[in-house]
PDB file of C-alpha atoms in Angstrom:
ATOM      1  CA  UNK V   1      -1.331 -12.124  -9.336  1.00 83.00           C
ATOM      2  CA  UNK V   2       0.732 -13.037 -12.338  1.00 88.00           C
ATOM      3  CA  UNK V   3       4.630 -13.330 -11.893  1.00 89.00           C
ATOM      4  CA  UNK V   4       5.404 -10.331 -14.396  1.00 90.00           C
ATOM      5  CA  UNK V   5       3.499  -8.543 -11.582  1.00 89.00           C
ATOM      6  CA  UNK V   6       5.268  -9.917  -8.048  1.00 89.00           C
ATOM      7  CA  UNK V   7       8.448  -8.886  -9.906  1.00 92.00           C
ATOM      8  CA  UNK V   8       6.789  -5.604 -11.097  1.00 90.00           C
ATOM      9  CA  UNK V   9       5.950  -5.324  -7.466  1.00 90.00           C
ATOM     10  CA  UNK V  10       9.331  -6.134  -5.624  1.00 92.00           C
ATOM     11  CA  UNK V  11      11.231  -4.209  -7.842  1.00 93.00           C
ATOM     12  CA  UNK V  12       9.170  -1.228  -8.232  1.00 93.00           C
ATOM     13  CA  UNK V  13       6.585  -0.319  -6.004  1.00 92.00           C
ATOM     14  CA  UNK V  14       7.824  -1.804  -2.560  1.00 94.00           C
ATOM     15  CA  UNK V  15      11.104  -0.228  -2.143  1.00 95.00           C
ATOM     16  CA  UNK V  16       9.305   3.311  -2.759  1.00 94.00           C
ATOM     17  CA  UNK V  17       6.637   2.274   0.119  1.00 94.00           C
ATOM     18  CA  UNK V  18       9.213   1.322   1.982  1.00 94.00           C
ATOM     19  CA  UNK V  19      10.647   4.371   1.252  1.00 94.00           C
ATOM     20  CA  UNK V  20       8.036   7.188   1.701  1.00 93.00           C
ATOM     21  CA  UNK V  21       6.013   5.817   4.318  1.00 92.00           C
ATOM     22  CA  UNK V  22       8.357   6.681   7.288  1.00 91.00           C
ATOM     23  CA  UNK V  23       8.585  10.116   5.499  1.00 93.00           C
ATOM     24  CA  UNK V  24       4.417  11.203   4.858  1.00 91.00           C
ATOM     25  CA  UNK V  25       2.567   9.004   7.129  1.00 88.00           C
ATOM     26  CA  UNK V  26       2.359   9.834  10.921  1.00 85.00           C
ATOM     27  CA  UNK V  27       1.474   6.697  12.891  1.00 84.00           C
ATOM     28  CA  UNK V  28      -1.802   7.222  14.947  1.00 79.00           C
ATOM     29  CA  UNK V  29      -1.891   5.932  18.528  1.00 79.00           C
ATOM     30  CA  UNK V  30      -0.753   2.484  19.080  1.00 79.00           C
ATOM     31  CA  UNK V  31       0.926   1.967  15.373  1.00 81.00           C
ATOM     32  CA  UNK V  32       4.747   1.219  14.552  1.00 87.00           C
ATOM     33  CA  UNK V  33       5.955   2.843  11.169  1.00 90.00           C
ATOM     34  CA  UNK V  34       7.006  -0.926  10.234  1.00 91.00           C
ATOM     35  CA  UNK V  35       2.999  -1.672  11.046  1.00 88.00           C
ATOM     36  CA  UNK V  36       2.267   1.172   8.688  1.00 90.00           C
ATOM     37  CA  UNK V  37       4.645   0.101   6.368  1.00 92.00           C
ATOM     38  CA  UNK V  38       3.345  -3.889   5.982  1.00 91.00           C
ATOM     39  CA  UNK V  39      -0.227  -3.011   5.676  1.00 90.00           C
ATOM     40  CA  UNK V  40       0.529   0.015   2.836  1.00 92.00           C
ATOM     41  CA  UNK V  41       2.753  -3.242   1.481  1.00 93.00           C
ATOM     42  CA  UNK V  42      -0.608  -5.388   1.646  1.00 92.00           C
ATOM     43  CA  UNK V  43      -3.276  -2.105   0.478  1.00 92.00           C
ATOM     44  CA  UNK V  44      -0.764  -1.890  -2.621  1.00 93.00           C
ATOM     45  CA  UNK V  45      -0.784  -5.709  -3.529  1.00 93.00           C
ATOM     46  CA  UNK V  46      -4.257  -5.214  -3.079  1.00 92.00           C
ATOM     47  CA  UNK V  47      -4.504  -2.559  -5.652  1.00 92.00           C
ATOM     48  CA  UNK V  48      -2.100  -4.108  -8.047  1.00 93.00           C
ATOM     49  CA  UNK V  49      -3.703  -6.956  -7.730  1.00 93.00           C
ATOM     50  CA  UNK V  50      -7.175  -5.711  -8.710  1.00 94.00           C
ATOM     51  CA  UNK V  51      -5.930  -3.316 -11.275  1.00 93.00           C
ATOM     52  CA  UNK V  52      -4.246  -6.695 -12.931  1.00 94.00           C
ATOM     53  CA  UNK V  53      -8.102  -8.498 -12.733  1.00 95.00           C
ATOM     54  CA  UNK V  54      -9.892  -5.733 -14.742  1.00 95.00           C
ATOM     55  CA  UNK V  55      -6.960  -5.841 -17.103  1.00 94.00           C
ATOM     56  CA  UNK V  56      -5.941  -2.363 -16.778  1.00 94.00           C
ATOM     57  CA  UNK V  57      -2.599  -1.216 -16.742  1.00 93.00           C
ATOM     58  CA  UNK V  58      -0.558  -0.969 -13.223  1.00 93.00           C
ATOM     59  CA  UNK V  59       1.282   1.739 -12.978  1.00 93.00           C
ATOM     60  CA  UNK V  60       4.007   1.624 -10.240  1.00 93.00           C
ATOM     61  CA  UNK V  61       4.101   5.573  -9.044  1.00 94.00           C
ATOM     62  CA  UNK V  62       0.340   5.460  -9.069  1.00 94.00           C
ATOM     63  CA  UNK V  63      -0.419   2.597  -6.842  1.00 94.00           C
ATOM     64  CA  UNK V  64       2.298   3.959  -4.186  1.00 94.00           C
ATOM     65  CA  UNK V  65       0.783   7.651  -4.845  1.00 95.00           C
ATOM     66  CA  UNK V  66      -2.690   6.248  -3.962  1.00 93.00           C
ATOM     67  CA  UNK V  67      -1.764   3.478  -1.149  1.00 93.00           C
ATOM     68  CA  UNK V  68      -0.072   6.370   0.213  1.00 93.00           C
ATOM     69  CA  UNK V  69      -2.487   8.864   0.310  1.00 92.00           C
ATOM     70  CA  UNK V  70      -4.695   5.759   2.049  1.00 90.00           C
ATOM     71  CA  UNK V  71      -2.583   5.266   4.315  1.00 88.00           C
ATOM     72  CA  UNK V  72      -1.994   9.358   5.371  1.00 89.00           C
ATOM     73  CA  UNK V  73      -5.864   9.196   5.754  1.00 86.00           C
ATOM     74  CA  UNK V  74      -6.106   6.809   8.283  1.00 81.00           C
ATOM     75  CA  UNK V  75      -7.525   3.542   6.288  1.00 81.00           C
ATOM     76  CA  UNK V  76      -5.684   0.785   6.990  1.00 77.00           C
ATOM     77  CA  UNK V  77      -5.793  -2.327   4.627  1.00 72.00           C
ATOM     78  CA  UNK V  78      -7.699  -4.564   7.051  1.00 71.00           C
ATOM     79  CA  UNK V  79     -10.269  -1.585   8.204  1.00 67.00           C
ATOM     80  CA  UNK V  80      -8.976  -1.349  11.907  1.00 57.00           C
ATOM     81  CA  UNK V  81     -11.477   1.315  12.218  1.00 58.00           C
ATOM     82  CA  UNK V  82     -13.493   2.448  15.256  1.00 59.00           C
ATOM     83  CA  UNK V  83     -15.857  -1.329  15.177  1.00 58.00           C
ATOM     84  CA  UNK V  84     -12.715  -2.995  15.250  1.00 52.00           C
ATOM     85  CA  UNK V  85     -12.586  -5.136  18.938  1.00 52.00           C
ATOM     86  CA  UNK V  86      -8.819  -4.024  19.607  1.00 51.00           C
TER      87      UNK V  86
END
């Protein structure tokens, strides 16, 4: 990730995750909204990140709208899904 990104990221797209999370995204049994809101943190870095490596443009509202809509799904950055030992 290049440092015109981190700052792109800390100035624009956390604080709105930070932000909307609490708001749209209903924790499911055994999650804490800050849980919820470090791994959409870590799905969005993720995205940024990748968006950075194809050389396409990041665009702050759409990487929250997206990590967001993730996140209301039920996918969690690190797949704590139904195979998942805890």
């Amino acid at each position: 990730m290049s440092p015109q990104l981190q700052e792109k990221f800390l100035k624009s797209i956390m604080p709105i995750i930070e932000k909307t999370i609490p708001r749209y995204v209903t924790p499911q049994v055994g999650e804490d909204v800050a849980d919820l809101v470090q791994d959409a943190l870590v799905d969005a870095c993720q995205a940024a990140d990748s968006l950075e490596r194809r050389g396409q443009k990041v665009i702050p509202r759409s990487v929250v709208y997206y990590t967001v809509q993730r996140a209301r799904a039920g996918r969690r950055a690190l797949n704590a899904g139904r195979t998942d030992v805890y």
